[in-house]
PDB file of C-alpha atoms in Angstrom:
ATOM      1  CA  UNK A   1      89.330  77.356 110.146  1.00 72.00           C
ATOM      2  CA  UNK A   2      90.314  80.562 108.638  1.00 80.00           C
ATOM      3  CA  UNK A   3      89.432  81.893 105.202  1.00 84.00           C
ATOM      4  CA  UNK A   4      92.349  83.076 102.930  1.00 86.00           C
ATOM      5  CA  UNK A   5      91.143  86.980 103.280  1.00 84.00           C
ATOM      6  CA  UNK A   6      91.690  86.197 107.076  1.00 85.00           C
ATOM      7  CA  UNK A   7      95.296  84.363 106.550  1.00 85.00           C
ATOM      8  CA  UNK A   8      96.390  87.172 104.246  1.00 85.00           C
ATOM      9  CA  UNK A   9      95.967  90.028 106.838  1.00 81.00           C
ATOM     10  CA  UNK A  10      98.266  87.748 109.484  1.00 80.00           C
ATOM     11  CA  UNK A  11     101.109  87.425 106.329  1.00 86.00           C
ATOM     12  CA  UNK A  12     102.350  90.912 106.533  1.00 83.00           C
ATOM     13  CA  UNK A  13     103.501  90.359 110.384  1.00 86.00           C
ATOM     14  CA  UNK A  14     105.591  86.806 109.624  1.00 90.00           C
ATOM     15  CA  UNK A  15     108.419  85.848 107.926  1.00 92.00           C
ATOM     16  CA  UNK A  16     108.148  82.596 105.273  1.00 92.00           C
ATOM     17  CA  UNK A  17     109.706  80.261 108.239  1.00 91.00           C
ATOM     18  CA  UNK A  18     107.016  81.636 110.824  1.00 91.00           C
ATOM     19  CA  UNK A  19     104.610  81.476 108.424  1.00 89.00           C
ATOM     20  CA  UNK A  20     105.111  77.486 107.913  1.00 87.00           C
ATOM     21  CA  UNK A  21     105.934  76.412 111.692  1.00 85.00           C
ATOM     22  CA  UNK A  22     102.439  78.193 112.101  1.00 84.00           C
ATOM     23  CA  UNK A  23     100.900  75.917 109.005  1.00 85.00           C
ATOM     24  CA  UNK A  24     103.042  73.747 108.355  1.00 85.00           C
ATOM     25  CA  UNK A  25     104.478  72.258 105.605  1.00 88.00           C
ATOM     26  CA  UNK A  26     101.306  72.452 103.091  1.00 87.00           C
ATOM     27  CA  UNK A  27      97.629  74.212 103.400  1.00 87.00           C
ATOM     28  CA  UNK A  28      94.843  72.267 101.894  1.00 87.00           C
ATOM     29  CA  UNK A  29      92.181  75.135 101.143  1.00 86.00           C
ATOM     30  CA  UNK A  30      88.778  74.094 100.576  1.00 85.00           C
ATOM     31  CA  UNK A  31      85.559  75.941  99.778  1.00 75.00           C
ATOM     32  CA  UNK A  32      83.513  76.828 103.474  1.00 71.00           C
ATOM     33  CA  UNK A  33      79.899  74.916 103.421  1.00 60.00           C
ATOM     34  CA  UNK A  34      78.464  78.199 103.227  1.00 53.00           C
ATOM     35  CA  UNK A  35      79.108  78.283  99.469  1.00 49.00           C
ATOM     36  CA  UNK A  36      78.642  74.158  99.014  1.00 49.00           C
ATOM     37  CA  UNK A  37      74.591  73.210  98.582  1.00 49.00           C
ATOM     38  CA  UNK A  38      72.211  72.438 101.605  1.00 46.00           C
ATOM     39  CA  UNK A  39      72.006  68.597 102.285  1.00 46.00           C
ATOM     40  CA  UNK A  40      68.339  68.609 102.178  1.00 46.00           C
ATOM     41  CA  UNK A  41      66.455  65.334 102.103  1.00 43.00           C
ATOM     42  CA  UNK A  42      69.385  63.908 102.076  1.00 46.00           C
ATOM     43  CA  UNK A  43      69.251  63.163 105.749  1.00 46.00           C
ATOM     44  CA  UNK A  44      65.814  62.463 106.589  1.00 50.00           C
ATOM     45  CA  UNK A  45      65.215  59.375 108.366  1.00 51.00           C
ATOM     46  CA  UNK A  46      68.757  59.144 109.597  1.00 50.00           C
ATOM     47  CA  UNK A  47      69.751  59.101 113.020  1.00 50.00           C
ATOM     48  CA  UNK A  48      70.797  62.538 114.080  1.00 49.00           C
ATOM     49  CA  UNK A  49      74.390  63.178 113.075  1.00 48.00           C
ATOM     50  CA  UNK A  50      74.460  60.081 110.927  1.00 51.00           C
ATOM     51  CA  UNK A  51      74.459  59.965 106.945  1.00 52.00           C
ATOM     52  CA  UNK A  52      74.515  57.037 104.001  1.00 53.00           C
ATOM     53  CA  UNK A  53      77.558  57.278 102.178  1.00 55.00           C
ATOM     54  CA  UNK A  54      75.828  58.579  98.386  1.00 55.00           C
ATOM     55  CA  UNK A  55      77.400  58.373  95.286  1.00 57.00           C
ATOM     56  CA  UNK A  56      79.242  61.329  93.880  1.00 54.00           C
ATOM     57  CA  UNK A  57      78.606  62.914  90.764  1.00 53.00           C
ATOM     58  CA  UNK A  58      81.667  64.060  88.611  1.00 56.00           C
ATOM     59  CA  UNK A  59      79.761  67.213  87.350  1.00 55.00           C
ATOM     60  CA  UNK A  60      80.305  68.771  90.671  1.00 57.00           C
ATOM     61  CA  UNK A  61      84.452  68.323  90.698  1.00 54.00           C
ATOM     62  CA  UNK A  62      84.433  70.220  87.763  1.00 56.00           C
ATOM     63  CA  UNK A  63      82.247  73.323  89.041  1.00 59.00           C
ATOM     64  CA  UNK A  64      84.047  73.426  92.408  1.00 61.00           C
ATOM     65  CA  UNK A  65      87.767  73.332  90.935  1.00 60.00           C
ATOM     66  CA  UNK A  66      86.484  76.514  88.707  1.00 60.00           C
ATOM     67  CA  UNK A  67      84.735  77.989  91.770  1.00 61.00           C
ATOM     68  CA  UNK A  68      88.103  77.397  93.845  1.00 63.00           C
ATOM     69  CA  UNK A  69      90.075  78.933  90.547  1.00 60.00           C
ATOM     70  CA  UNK A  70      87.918  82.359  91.097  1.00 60.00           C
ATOM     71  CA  UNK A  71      86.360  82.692  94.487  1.00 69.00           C
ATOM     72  CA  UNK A  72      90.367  82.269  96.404  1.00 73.00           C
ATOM     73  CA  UNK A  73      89.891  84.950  99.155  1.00 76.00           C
ATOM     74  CA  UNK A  74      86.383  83.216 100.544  1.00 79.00           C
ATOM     75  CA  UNK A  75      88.506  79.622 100.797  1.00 83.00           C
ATOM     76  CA  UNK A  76      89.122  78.453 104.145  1.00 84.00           C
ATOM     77  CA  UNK A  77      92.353  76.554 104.674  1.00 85.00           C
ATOM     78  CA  UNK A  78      91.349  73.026 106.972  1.00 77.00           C
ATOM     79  CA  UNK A  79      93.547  73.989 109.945  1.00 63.00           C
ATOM     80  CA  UNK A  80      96.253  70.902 110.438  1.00 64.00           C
ATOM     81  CA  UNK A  81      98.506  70.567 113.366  1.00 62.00           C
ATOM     82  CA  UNK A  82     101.741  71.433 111.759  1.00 68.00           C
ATOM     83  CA  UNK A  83     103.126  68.261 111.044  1.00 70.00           C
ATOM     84  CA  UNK A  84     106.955  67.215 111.420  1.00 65.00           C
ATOM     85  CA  UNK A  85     108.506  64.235 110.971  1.00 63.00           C
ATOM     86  CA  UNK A  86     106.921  61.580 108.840  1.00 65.00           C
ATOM     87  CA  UNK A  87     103.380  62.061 109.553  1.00 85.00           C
ATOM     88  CA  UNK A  88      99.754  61.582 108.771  1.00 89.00           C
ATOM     89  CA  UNK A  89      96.339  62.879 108.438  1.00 90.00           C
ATOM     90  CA  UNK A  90      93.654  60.940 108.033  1.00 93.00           C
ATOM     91  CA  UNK A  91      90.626  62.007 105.646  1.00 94.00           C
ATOM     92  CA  UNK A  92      87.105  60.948 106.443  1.00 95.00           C
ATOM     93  CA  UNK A  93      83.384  61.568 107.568  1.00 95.00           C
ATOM     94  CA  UNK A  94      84.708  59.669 110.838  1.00 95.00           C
ATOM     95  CA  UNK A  95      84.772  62.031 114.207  1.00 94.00           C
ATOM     96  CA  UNK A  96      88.336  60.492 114.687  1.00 93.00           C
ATOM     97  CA  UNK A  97      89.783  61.430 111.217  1.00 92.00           C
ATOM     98  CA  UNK A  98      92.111  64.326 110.885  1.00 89.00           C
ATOM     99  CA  UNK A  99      90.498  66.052 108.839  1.00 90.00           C
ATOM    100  CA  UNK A 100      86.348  65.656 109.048  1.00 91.00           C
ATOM    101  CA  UNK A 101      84.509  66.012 106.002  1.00 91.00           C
ATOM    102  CA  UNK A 102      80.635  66.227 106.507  1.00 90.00           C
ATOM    103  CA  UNK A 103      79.192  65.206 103.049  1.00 90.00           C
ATOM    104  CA  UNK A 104      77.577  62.163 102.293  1.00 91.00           C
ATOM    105  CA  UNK A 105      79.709  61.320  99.244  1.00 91.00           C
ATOM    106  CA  UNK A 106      83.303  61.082 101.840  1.00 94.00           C
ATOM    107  CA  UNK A 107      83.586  57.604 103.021  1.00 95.00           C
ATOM    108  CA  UNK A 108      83.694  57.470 107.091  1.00 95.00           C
ATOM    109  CA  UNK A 109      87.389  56.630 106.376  1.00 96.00           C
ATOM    110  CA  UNK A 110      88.707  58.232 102.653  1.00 96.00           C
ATOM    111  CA  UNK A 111      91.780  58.435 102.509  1.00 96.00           C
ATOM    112  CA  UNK A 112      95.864  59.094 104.181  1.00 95.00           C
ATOM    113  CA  UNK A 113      97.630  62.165 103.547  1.00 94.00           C
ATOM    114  CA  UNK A 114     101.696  61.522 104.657  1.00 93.00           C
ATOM    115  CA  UNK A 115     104.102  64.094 105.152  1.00 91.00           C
ATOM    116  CA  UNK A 116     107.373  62.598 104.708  1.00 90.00           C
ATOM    117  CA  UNK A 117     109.490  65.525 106.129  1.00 86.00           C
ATOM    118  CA  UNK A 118     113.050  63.989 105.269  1.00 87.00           C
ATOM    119  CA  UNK A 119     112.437  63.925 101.684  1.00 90.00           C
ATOM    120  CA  UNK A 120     109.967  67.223 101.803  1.00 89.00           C
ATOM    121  CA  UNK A 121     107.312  65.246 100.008  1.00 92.00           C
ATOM    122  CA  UNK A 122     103.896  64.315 100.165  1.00 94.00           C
ATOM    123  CA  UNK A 123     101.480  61.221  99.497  1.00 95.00           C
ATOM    124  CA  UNK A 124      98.195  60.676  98.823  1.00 96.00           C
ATOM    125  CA  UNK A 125      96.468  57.163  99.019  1.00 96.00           C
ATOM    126  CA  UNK A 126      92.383  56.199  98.446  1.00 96.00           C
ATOM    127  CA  UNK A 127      92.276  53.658 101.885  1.00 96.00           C
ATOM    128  CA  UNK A 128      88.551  51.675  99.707  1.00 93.00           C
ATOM    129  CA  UNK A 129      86.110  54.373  99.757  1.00 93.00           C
ATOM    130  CA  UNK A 130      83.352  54.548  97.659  1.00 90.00           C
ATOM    131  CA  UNK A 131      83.649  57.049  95.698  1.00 90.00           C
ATOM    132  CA  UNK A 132      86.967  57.350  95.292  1.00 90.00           C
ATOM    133  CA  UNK A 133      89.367  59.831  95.497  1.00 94.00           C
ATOM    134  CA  UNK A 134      90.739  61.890  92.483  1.00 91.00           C
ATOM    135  CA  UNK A 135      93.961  63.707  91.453  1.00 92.00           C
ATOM    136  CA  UNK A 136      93.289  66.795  89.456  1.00 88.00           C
ATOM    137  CA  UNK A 137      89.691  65.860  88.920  1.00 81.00           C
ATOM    138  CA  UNK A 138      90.541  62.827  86.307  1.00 80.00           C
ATOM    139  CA  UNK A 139      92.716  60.388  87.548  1.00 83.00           C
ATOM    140  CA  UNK A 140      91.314  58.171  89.894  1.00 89.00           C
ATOM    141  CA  UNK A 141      93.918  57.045  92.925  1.00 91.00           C
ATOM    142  CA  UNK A 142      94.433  53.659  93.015  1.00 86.00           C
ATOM    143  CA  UNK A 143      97.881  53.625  94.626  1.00 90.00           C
ATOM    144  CA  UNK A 144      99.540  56.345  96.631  1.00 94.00           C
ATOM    145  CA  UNK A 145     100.814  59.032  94.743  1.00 96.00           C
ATOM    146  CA  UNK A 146     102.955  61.751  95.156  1.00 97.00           C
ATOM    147  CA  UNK A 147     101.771  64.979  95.148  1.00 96.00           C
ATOM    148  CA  UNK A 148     102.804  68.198  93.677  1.00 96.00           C
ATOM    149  CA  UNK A 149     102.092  72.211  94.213  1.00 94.00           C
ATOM    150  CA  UNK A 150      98.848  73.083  93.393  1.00 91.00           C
ATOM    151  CA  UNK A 151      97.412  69.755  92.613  1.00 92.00           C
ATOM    152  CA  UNK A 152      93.082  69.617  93.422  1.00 91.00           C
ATOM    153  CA  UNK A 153      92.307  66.846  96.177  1.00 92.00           C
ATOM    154  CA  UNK A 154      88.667  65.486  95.457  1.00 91.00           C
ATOM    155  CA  UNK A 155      87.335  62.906  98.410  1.00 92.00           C
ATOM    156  CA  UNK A 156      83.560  62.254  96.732  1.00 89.00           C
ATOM    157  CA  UNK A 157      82.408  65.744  95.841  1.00 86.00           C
ATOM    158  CA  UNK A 158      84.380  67.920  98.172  1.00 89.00           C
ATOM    159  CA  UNK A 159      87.706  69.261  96.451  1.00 89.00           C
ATOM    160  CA  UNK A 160      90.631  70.741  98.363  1.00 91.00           C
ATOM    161  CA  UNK A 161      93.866  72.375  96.994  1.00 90.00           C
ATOM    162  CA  UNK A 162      96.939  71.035  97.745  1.00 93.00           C
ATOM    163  CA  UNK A 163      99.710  73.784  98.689  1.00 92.00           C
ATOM    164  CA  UNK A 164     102.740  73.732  99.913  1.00 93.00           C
ATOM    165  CA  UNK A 165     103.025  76.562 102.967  1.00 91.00           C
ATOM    166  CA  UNK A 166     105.507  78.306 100.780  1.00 92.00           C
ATOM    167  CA  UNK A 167     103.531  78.767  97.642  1.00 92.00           C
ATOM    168  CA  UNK A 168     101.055  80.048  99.863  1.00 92.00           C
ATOM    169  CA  UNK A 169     102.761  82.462 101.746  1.00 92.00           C
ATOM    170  CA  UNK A 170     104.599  84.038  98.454  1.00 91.00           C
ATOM    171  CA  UNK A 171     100.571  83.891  96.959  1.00 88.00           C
ATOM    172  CA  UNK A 172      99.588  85.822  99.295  1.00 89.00           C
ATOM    173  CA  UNK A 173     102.665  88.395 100.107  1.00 85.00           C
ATOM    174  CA  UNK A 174     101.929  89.179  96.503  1.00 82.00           C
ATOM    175  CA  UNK A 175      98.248  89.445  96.565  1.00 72.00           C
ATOM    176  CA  UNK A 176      97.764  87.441  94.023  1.00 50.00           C
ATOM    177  CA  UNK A 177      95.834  84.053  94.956  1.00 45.00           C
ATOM    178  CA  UNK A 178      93.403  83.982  92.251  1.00 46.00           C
ATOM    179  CA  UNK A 179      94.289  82.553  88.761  1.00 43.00           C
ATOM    180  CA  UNK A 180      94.824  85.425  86.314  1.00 42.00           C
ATOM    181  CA  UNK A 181      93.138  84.432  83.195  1.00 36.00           C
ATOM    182  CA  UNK A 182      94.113  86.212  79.601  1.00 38.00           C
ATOM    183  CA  UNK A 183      92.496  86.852  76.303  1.00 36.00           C
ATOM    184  CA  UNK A 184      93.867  85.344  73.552  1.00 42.00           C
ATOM    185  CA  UNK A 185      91.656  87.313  71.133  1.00 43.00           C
ATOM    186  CA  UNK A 186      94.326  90.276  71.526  1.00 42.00           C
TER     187      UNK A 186
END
């Protein structure tokens, strides 16, 4: 996985189209467990690489969408095989998923991210975990959806940012990943 201050340095050598057969059609960029807290007791008396499935607390959505908002250049983006096609990435705690989440609130089998490459579009859809997973931190999938630019993925208490390769690319061109944030005082 590479962090966004990494990916930025390679943007200056492509062009957009290299830049998305390289990605793909959409980045989801996540915070690195470096900056997520230590699992602690969490694990004791479990079999070694083995974990409960533990119920996720909605407080923490809302503190790691804000720490995404303002901490963009640390980010890793989960490396995908670029996708073409209609295809799909499975999100879980499994070994076997697509994308492998280590944290005790992801289900072993969360949820199914589909690229549908004819119509450029994307789906989400919540395959029964336990937690849930959530849109934008409030609504709760209970159906696939579609998703849009710069919508926040949350699979139990780890949130990832949806964007498409494009966005990405023109973020970062620009240097401007981070959310600018103005006073309204004057």
């Amino acid at each position: 996985m590479l962090t966004i201050r990494e990916v930025r340095g390679l943007v200056s050598n492509l062009t957009m189209a290299q830049f998305e057969r390289e990605l793909g059609p959409f980045a989801l960029i996540q915070k690195p467990a470096s900056m997520m807290a230590p699992a602690g007791t969490q694990v004791m008396g479990l079999p070694v690489n083995a974990r409960a499935t533990m119920i996720a607390r909605p407080e923490k959505l809302t503190a790691d969408v804000l720490a995404m908002l303002f901490q963009f250049d640390d980010l890793i983006i989960a490396t995908l095989p670029p996708m073409s096609g209609s295809a799909e990435l499975t999100v879980g705690r499994a070994p076997d998923c697509d994308v492998v989440i280590d944290e005790p609130s992801v289900s072993k089998l969360h949820a199914v991210v589909r690229w549908n490459d004819t119509r450029k579009v994307c789906t989400l859809e919540d395959k029964g975990s336990t937690n849930g997973t959530m849109l934008n931190g409030s609504i709760r999938i209970r159906r696939a959806v579609l998703l849009r630019d710069g919508d926040i993925l949350s699979f139990g208490e780890v949130s990832f940012w949806y964007l498409l390769a494009r966005t990405l690319f023109e973020r970062l061109k620009a240097g401007s990943g981070a959310v600018k944030l103005r006073s309204h005082s004057g």
